[in-house]
XYZ file of C-alpha atoms in Angstrom:
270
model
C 31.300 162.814 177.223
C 31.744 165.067 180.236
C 29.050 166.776 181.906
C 29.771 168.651 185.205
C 26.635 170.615 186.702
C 28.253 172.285 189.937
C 28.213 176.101 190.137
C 30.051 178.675 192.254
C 28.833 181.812 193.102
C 31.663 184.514 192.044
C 33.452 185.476 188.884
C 36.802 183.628 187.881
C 38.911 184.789 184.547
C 39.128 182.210 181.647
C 42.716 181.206 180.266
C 41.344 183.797 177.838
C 40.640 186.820 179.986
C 37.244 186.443 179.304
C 35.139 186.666 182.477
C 32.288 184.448 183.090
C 29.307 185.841 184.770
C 27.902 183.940 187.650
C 24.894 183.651 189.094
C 24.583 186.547 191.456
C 23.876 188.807 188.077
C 20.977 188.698 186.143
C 21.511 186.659 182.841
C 19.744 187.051 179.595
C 19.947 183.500 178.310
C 19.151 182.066 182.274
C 17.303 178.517 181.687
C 18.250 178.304 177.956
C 20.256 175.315 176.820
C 22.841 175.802 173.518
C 24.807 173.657 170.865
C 27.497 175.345 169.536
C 29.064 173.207 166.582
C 32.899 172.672 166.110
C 33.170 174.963 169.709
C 36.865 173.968 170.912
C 38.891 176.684 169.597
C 38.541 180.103 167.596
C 34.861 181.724 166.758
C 32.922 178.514 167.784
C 34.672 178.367 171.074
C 34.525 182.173 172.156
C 30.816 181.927 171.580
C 30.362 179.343 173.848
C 31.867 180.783 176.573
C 29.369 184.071 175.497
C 26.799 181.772 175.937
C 27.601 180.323 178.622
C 28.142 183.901 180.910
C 24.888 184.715 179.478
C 22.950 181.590 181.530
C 22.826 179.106 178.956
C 23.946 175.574 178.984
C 26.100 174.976 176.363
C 27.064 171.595 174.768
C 30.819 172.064 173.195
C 31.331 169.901 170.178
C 34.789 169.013 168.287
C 35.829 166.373 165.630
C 39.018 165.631 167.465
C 40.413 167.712 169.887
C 39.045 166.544 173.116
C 41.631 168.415 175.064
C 40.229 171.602 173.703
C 37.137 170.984 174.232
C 37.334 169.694 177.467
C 39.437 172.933 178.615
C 36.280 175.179 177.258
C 33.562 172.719 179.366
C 36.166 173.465 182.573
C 36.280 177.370 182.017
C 32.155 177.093 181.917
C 32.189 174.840 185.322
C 34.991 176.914 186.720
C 32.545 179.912 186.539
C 29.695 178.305 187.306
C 28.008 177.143 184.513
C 26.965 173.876 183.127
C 29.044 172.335 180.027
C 29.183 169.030 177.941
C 32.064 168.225 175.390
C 30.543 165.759 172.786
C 32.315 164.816 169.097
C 30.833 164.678 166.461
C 32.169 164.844 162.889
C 30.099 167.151 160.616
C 30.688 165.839 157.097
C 28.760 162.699 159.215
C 24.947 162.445 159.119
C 24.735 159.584 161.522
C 27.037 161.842 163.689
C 25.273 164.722 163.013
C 22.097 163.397 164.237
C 23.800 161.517 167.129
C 24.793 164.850 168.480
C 21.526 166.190 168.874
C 20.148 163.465 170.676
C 23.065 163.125 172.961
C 22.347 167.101 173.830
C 18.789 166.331 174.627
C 19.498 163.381 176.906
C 22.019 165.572 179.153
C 20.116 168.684 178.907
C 15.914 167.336 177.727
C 15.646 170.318 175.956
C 17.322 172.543 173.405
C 16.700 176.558 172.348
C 19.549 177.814 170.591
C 21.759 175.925 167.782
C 24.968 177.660 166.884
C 26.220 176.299 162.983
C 30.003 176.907 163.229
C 31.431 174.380 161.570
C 33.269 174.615 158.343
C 35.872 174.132 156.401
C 38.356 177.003 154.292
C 38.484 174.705 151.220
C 40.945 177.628 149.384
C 42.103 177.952 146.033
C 41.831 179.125 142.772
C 38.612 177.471 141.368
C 41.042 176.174 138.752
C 42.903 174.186 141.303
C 41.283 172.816 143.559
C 41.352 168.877 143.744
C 38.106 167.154 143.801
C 38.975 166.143 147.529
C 39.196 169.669 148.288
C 35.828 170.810 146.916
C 34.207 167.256 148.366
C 35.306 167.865 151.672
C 34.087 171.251 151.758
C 30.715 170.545 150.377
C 30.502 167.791 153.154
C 30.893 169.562 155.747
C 30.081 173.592 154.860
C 27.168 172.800 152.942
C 25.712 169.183 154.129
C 27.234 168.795 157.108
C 24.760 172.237 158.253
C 22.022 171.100 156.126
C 21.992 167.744 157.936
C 22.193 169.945 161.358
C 19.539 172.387 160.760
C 17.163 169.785 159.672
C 17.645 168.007 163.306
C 16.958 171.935 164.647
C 14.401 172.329 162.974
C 12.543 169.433 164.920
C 14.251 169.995 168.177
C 14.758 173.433 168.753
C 12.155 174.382 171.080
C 9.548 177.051 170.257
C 10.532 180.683 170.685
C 13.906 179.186 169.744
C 16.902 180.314 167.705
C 19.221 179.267 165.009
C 21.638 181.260 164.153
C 24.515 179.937 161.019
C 27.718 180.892 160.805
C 28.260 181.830 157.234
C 31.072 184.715 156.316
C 31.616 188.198 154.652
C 32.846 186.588 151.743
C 29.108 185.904 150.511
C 28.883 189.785 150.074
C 32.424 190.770 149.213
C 34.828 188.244 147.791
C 38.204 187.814 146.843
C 40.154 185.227 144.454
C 41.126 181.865 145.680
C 37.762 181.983 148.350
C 35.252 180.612 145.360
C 34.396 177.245 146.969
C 34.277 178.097 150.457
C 31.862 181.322 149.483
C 29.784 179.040 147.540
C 29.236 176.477 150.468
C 28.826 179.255 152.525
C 26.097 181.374 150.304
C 24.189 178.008 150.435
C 24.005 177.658 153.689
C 22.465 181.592 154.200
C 19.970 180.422 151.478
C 19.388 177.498 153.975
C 18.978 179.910 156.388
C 16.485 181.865 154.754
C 13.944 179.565 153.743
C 14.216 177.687 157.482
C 13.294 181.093 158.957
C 9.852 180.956 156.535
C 9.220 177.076 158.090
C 9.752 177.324 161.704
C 8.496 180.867 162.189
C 5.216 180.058 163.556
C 6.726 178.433 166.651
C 8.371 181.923 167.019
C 11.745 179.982 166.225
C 13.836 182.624 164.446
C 17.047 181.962 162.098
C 20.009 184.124 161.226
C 22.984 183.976 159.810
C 26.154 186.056 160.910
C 28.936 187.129 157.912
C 32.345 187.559 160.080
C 35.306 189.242 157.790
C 38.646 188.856 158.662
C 38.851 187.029 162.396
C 42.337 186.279 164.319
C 42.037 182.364 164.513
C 44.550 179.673 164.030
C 42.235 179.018 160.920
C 43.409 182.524 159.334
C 46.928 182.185 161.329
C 48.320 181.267 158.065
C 48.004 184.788 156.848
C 48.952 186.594 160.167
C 51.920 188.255 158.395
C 49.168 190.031 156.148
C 46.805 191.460 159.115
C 47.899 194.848 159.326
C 47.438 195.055 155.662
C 43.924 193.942 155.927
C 42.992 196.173 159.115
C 44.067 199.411 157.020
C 41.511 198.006 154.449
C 38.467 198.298 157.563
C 36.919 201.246 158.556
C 37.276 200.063 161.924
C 40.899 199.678 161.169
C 41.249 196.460 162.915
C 40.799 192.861 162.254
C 38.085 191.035 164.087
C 38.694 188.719 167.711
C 36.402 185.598 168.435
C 34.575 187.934 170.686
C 33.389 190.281 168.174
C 31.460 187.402 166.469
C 30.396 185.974 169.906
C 28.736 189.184 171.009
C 26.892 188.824 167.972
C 25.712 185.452 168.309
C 24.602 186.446 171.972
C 22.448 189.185 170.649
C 20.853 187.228 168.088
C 20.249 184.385 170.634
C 18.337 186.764 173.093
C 15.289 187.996 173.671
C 16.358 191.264 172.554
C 16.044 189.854 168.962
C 12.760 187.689 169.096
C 11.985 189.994 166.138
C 14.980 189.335 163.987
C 14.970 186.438 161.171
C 15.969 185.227 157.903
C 18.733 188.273 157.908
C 22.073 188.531 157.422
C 24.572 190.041 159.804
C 27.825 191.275 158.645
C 29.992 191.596 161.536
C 33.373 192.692 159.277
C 34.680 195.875 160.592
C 32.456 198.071 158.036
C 34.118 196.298 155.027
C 30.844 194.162 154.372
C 27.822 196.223 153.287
């Protein structure tokens, strides 16, 4: 674990372009301290960094990249903000709930739980290998199950959760059956959390990305422009389109928001 608390008072670029606010501007998340799960690289790691320009302290998680992890806690310190890499495998309970009391030692408290990890698990429902669909109900389904029952004990009140899910839920395509299934459970998760927790003001959300340029969708790359003529937007999604929506959700600015989804898909999710 690596926790570095100094901060520096101007703005420095990320390897990513992405600018980290400091602490001469106003911040909406100031004081607030966040877990984003599986946080080293594509969605999970943009919305750290969101987080983290927003005021919050962010605890970065990975299975087993600790370089990439590590190079998203240095972008956070390098702007000013306080970060912690921690591992954890998700398809892990004892992990799982390891994690979260590793985050409350370094930071005592915790307000905002980010459920990003998953798993594709693709294939045509006829052919995918027992392993396959395991391994995606570990982790998708049980691995967040096993997470929000830890945040629903530890978040703090006026707290948010906000899950990860994907536009597939609401618009899906062949060869996607497990992973929407996993997925679909998990907003159904979602829901009936927001019912349990609301009267600590604790609200819980799920965001539905579509189409998002990750090395997890880097396999179809060649088939992007295809895709984007499908949007109405006529683009495919960044990290950061997803991260701005996590930020929003994890603000005050949405205290009123829960048990909704969130399609964030370029207009192709309705």
């Amino acid at each position: 674990m690596c926790i570095k608390f100094s901060r520096k008072q101007h703005r420095k670029k990320t390897t990513k372009g992405m600018t980290l606010m400091t602490t001469q501007t106003a911040k909406r998340l100031q004081g607030k301290t966040a877990l984003v799960t599986a946080s080293s690289r594509g969605i999970g790691r943009a919305v750290a960094l969101r987080l983290a320009a927003d005021g919050a302290d962010v605890a970065v998680t990975y299975q087993s990249n600790a370089a990439a992890a590590q190079e998203v806690v240095d972008a956070v310190v390098a702007a000013g903000g306080k970060a912690i890499a921690l591992q954890a495998d998700f398809a892990k309970k004892d992990e799982i709930e390891n994690l979260y009391k590793e985050v409350l030692n370094a930071f005592g408290s915790l307000d905002i739980v980010v459920n990003n990890a998953g798993i594709a698990g693709n294939g045509n429902i006829a052919d995918v290998d027992d392993e396959t669909f395991e391994r995606a109900v570990d982790v998708n389904f049980k691995g967040t199950f096993y997470s929000l029952r830890q945040a629903a004990t530890h978040v703090s009140d006026g707290g948010r959760i906000i899950n990860i899910s994907t536009g597939y839920t609401h618009s899906t395509f062949a060869g996607t059956g497990v992973y929407t299934a996993t997925k679909a459970a998990v907003e159904q998760l979602g829901l009936a959390l927001a019912r349990e927790v609301g009267g600590r003001g604790v609200t819980v959300n799920s965001v539905l990305p579509g189409l998002i340029r990750t090395d997890q969708t880097a396999p179809i790359a060649d088939q992007y422009d295809t895709f984007a003529q499908m949007m109405p937007l006529g683009r495919i999604g960044e990290p950061e389109d997803i991260a701005g929506v996590v930020a929003f959700l994890a603000s005050d600015d949405a205290s009123y928001i829960t048990g909704q989804y969130l399609a964030a898909a370029g207009g192709l999710v309705s």
